[in-house]
Short mmCIF file of C-alpha atoms and ligand atoms in Angstrom, two decimals:
data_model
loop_
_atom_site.label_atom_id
_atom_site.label_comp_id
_atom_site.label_asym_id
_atom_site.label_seq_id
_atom_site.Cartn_x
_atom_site.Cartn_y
_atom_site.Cartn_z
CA UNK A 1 -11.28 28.26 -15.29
CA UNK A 2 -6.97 28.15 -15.58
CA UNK A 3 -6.58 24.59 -13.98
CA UNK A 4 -3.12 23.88 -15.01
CA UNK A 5 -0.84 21.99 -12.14
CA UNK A 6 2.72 23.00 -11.29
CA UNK A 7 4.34 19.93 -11.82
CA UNK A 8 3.13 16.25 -11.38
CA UNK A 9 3.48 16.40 -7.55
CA UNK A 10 0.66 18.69 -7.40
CA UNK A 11 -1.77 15.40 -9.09
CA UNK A 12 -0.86 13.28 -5.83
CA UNK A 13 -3.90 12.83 -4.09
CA UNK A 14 -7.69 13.36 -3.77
CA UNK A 15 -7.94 9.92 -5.46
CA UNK A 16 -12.04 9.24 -6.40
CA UNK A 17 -14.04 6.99 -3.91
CA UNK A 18 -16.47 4.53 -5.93
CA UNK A 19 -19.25 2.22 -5.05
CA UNK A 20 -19.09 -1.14 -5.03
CA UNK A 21 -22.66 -2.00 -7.42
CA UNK A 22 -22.07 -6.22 -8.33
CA UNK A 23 -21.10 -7.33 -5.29
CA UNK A 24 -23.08 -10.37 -3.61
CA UNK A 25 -23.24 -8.76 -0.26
CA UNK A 26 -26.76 -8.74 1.64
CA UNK A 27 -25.98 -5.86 4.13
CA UNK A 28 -23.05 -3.73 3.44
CA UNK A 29 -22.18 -1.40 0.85
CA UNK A 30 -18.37 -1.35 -0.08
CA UNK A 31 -16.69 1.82 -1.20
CA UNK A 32 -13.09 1.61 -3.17
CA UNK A 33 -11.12 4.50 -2.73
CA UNK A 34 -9.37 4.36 -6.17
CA UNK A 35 -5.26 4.95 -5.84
CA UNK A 36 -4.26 3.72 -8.72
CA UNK A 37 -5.00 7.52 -9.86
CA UNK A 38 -2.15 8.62 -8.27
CA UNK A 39 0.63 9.36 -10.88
CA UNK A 40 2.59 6.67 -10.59
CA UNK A 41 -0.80 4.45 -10.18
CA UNK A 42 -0.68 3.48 -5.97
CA UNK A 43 -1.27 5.02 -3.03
CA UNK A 44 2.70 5.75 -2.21
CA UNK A 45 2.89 8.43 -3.66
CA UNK A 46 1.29 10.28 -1.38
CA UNK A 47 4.10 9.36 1.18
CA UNK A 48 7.07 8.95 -1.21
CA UNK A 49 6.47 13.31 -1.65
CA UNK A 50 5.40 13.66 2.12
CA UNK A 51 8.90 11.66 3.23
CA UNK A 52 11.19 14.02 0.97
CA UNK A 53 9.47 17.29 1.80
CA UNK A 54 10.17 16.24 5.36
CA UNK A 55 13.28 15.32 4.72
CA UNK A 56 13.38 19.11 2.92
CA UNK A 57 12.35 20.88 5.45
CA UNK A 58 14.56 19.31 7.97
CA UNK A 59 17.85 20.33 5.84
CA UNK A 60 19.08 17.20 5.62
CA UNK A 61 19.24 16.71 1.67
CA UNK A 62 19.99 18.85 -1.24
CA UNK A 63 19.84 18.46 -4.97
CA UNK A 64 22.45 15.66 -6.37
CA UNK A 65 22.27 13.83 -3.15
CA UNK A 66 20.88 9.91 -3.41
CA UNK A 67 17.94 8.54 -1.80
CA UNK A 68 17.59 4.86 -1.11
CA UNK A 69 14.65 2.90 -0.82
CA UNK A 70 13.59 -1.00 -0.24
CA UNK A 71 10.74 -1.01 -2.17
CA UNK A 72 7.80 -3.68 -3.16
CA UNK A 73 7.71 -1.23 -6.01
CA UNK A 74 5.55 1.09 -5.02
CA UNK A 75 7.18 3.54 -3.05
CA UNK A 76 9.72 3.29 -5.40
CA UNK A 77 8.06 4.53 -7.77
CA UNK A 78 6.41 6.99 -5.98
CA UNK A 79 9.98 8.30 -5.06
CA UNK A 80 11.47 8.21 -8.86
CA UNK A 81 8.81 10.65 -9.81
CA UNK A 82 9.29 13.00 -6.09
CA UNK A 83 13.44 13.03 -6.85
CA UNK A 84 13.06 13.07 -10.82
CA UNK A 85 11.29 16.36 -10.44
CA UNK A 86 13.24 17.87 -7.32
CA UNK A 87 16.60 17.15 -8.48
CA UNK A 88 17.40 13.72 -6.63
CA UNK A 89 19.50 10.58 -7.43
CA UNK A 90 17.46 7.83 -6.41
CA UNK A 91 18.32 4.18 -6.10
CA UNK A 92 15.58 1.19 -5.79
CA UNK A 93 16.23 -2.10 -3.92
CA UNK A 94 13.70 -4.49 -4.86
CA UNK A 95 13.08 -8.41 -4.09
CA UNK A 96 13.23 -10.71 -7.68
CA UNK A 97 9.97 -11.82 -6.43
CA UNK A 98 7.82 -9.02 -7.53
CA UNK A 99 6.76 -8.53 -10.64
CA UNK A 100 8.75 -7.08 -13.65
CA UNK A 101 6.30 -4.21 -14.25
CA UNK A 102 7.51 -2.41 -11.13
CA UNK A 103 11.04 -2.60 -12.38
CA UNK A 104 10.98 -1.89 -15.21
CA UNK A 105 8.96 1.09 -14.43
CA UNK A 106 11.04 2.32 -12.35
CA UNK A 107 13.80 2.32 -14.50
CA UNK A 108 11.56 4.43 -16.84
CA UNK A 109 11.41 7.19 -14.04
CA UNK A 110 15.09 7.32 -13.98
CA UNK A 111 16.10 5.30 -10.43
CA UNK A 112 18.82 3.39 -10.56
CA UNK A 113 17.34 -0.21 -9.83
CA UNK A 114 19.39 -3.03 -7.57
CA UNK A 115 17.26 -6.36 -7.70
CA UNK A 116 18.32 -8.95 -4.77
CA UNK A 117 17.77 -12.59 -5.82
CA UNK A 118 14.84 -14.57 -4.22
CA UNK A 119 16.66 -16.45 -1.41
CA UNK A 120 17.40 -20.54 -2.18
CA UNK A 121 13.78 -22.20 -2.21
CA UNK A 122 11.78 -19.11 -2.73
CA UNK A 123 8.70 -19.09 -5.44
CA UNK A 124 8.67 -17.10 -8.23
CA UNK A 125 6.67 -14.28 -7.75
CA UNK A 126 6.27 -14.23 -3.97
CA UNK A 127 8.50 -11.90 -1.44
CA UNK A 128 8.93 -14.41 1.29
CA UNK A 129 9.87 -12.80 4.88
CA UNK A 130 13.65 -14.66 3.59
CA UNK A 131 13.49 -12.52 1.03
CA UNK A 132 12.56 -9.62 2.29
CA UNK A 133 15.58 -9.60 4.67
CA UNK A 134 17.95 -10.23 2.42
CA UNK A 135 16.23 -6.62 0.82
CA UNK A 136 16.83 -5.00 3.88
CA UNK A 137 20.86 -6.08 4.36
CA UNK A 138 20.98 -5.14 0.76
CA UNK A 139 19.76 -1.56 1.19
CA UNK A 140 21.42 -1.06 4.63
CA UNK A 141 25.30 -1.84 2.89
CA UNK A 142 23.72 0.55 0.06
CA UNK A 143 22.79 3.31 2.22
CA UNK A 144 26.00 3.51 4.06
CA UNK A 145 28.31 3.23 0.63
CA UNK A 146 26.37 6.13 -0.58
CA UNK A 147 25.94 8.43 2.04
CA UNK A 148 22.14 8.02 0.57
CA UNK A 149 19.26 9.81 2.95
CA UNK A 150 17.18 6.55 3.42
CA UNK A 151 13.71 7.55 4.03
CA UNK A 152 12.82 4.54 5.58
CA UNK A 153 8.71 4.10 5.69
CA UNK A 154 8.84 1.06 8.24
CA UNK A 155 10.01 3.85 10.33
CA UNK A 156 9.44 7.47 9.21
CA UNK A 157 5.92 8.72 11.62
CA UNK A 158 5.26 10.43 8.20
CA UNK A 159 3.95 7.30 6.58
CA UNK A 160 1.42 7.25 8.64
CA UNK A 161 1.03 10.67 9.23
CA UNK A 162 0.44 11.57 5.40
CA UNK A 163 -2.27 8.68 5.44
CA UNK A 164 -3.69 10.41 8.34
CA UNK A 165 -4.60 14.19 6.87
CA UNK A 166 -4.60 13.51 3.28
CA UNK A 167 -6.58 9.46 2.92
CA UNK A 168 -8.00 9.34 6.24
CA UNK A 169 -9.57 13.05 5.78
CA UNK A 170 -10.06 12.71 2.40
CA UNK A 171 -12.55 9.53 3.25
CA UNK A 172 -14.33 11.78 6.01
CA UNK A 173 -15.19 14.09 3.17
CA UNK A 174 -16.29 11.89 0.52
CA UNK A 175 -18.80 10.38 2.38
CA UNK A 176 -19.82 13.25 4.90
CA UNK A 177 -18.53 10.62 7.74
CA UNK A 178 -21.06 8.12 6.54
CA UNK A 179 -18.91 5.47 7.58
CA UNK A 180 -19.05 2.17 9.21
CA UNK A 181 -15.92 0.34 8.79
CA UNK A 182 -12.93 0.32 7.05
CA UNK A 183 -10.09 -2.23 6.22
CA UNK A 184 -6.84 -2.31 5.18
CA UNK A 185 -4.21 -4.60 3.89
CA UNK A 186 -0.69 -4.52 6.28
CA UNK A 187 2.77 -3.76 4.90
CA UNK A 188 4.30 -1.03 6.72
CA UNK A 189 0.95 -0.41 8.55
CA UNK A 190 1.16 3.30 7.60
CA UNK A 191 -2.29 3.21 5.38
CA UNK A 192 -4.16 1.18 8.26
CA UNK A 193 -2.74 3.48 11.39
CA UNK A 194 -2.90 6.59 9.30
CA UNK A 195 -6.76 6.30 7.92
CA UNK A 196 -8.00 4.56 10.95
CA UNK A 197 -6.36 7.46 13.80
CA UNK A 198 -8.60 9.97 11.23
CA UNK A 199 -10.94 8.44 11.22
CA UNK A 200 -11.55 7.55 14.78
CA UNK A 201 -10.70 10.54 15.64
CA UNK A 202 -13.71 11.92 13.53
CA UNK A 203 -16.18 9.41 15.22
CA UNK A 204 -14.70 6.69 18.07
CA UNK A 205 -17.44 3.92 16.56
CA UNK A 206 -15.69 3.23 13.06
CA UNK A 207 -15.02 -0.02 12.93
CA UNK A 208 -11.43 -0.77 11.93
CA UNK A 209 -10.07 -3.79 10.68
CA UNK A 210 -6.60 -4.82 9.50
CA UNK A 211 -6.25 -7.43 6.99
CA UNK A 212 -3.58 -9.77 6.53
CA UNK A 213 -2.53 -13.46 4.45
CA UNK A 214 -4.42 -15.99 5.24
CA UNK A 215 -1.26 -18.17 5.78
CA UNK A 216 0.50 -15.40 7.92
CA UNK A 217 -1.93 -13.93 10.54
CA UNK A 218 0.80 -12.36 12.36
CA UNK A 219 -0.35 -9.14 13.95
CA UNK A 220 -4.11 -11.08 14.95
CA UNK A 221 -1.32 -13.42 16.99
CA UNK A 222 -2.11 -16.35 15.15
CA UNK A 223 0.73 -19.24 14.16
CA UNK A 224 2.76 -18.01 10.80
CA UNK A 225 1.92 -21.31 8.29
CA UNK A 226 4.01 -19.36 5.39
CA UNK A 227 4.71 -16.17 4.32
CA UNK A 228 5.08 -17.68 0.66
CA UNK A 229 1.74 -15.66 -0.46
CA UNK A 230 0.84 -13.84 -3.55
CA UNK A 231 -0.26 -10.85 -2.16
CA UNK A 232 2.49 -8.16 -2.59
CA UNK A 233 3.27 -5.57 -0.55
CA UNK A 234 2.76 -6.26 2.59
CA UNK A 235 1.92 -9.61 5.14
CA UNK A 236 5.66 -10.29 5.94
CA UNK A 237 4.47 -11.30 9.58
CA UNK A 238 6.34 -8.07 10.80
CA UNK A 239 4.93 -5.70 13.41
CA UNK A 240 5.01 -2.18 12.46
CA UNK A 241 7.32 -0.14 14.50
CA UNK A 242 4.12 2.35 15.00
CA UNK A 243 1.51 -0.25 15.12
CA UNK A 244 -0.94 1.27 17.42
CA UNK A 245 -3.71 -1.93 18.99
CA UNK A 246 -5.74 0.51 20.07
CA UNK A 247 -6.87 1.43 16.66
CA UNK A 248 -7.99 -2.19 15.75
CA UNK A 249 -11.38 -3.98 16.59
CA UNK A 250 -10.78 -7.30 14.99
CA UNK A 251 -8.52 -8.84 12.32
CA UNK A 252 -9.61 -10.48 9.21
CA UNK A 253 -7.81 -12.76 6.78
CA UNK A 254 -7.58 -13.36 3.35
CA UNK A 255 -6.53 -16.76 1.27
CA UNK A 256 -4.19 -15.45 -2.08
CA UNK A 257 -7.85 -17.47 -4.17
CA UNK A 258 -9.76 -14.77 -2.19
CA UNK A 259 -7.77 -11.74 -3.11
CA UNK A 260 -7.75 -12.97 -6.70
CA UNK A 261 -11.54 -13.74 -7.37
CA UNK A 262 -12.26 -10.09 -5.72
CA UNK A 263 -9.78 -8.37 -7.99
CA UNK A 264 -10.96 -10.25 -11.21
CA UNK A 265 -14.61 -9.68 -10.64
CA UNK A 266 -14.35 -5.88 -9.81
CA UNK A 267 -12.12 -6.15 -13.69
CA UNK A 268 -14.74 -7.76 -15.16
CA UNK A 269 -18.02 -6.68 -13.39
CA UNK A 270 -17.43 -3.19 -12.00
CA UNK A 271 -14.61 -2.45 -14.29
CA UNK A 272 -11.94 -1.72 -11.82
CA UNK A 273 -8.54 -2.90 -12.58
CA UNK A 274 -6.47 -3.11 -9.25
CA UNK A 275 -3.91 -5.86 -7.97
CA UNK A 276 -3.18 -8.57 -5.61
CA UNK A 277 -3.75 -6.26 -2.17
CA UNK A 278 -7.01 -4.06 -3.64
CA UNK A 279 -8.80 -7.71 -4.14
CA UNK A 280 -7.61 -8.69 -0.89
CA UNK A 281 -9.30 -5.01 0.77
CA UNK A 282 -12.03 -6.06 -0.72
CA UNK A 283 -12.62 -9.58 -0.12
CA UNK A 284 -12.10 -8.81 4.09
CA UNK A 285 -14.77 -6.25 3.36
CA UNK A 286 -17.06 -8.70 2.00
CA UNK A 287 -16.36 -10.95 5.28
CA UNK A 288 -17.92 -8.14 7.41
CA UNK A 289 -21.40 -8.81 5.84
CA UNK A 290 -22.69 -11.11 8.05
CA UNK A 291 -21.81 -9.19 11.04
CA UNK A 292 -22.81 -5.77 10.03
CA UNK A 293 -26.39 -3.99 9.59
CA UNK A 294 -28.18 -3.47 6.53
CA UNK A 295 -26.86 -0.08 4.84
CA UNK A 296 -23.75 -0.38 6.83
CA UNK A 297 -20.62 1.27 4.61
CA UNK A 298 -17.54 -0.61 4.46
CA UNK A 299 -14.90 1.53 3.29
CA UNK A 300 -11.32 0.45 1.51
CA UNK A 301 -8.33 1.22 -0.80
CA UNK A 302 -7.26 -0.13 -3.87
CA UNK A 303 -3.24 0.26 -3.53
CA UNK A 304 -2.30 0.12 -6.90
CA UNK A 305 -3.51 -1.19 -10.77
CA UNK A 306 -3.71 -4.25 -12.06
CA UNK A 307 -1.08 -3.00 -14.98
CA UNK A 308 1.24 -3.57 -12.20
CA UNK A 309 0.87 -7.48 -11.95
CA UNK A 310 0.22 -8.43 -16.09
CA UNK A 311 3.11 -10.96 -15.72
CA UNK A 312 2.20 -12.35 -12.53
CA UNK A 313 -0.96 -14.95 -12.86
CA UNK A 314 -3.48 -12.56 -11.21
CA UNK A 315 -5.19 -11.74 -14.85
CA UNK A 316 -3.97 -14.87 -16.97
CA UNK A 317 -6.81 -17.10 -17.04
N1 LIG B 1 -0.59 -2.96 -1.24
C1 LIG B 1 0.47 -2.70 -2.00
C2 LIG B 1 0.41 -3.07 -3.45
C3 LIG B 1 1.62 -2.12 -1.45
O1 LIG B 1 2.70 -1.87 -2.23
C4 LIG B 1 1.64 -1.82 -0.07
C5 LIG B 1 2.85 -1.22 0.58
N2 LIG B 1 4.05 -1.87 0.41
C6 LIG B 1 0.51 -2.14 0.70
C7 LIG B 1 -0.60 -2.68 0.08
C8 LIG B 1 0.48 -1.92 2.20
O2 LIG B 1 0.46 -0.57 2.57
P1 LIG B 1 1.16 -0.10 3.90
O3 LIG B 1 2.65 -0.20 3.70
O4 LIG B 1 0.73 1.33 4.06
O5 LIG B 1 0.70 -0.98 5.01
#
């Protein structure tokens, strides 16, 4: 059969779903949904290409035009790949505190890369609410030099809308709605609201279950200790523009120790290589076992790969 794709946009997506087989749960069964198969290796693509064909279809860029982003990375580099093949400039605003990989990858892509220093007292490594601020006023004097079309995903509905029809149904299918639960790590919220309005739309008794730092249990209303964590890309203790309560039955937490055991022992055990926020998925899953049924399906996302985080201290040991 003639399976050749247009271009690279065309691989975005229908990421595999894989079972968890060396975990130490007594109950549950976890299932990964694996997005470091998405071209640039995390789940943003999917939105990076669903925010500029939105932005296409609404007229308001054209070809030579800049796009901005603040970025963990990610969408970034999600972006670099959506303007390097439509004809985009595209310029990344990043913290210092994540890791090297991401910029340097997206240099790679061709985006022009603007890295704001971590703010005075910051740790190496860690994007601190401070410095995630100091991101935003960064991008915002950016955008408006520019003239860039920012296509902001703390704000654009089709963050969570993407997650919605492509993840959320794609999960349905997998399984055939064998589902009990899912979780999901919080940055923008636009993976959490997107799968979890799919999939309760599918069935109202899924289980769904945000997941945030340990140290920053914002959104479950609990005192911020720090939001000095390790686990990049999201708990900033910020609430989602879209954040929709009605979605979530509980919260659960994970310590930065947590999120790293979970990734390394899916590396060595299961042979999954993901980062800081796919251990910390799957370590709130685990959490769930002593409250769930036997057989009960606990389904998550791995964000991105662990090739994203070799200088960080998540696989140096
Ligand atoms: N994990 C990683 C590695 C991320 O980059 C992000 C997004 N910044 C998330 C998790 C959180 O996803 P969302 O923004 O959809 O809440």
């Amino acid at each position: 059969m003639y399976d050749v794709k247009a271009s690279i946009l065309s691989a975005i997506g229908n990421t595999p779903m894989v079972k968890l087989n060396r975990t130490s749960c007594k109950n549950i069964e976890i299932y990964v949904k694996l997005e470091y198969y998405n071209p640039s290796f995390s789940i943003k693509d999917r939105i990076a290409i669903g925010m500029i064909e939105d932005a296409e279809r609404k007229g308001i860029i054209k070809r030579g035009d800049y796009v901005i982003a603040k970025t963990s990375g990610n969408t970034g580099t999600g972006l670099a790949i959506a303007c390097a093949v439509k004809g985009y400039r595209f310029m990344a605003v990043m913290s210092a505190g994540n890791t090297v990989e991401k910029s340097q990858m997206l240099k790679a892509l061709g985006a022009e890369v603007v890295i704001v220093p971590q703010q005075p007292g910051e740790e190496p490594n860690t994007v601190s609410r401070k410095d995630n601020e100091a991101v935003e006023k960064k991008t915002e004097e950016l955008t408006e030099k520019l003239h860039a079309y920012r296509p902001n995903q703390y704000i654009n509905p089709v963050n969570y809308l993407v997650h919605e029809y492509t993840t959320g149904n794609e999960i349905i299918s997998q399984t055939d709605g064998n589902i009990d639960a899912f979780v999901a790590y919080v940055g923008t919220g636009g993976t959490f609201v997107g799968i979890s309005s799919a999939l309760k739309k599918f069935r109202s008794d899924i289980k769904c279950y945000p997941v945030e730092p340990e140290s920053a249990q914002f959104l479950a209303g609990k005192p911020v200790i720090t939001t000095r964590h390790k686990i990049q890309g999201g708990g900033h203790a910020i609430k989602p523009p879209y954040w929709d309560e009605s979605l979530v039955d509980g919260y659960l937490s994970v310590s930065d120790e947590e999120a790293m055991f979970a990734a390394r022992h899916m590396a060595a055990t299961e042979g999954i290589f993901t980062g800081y926020s796919g251990g910390a998925n799957v370590a709130a899953a685990m959490k769930l076992d002593d409250t769930m049924g036997r057989g009960s399906i606990v389904v998550t996302v791995l964000p991105d790969s662990g090739l994203k985080y070799l200088s960080s201290d998540l696989y140096k040991y």
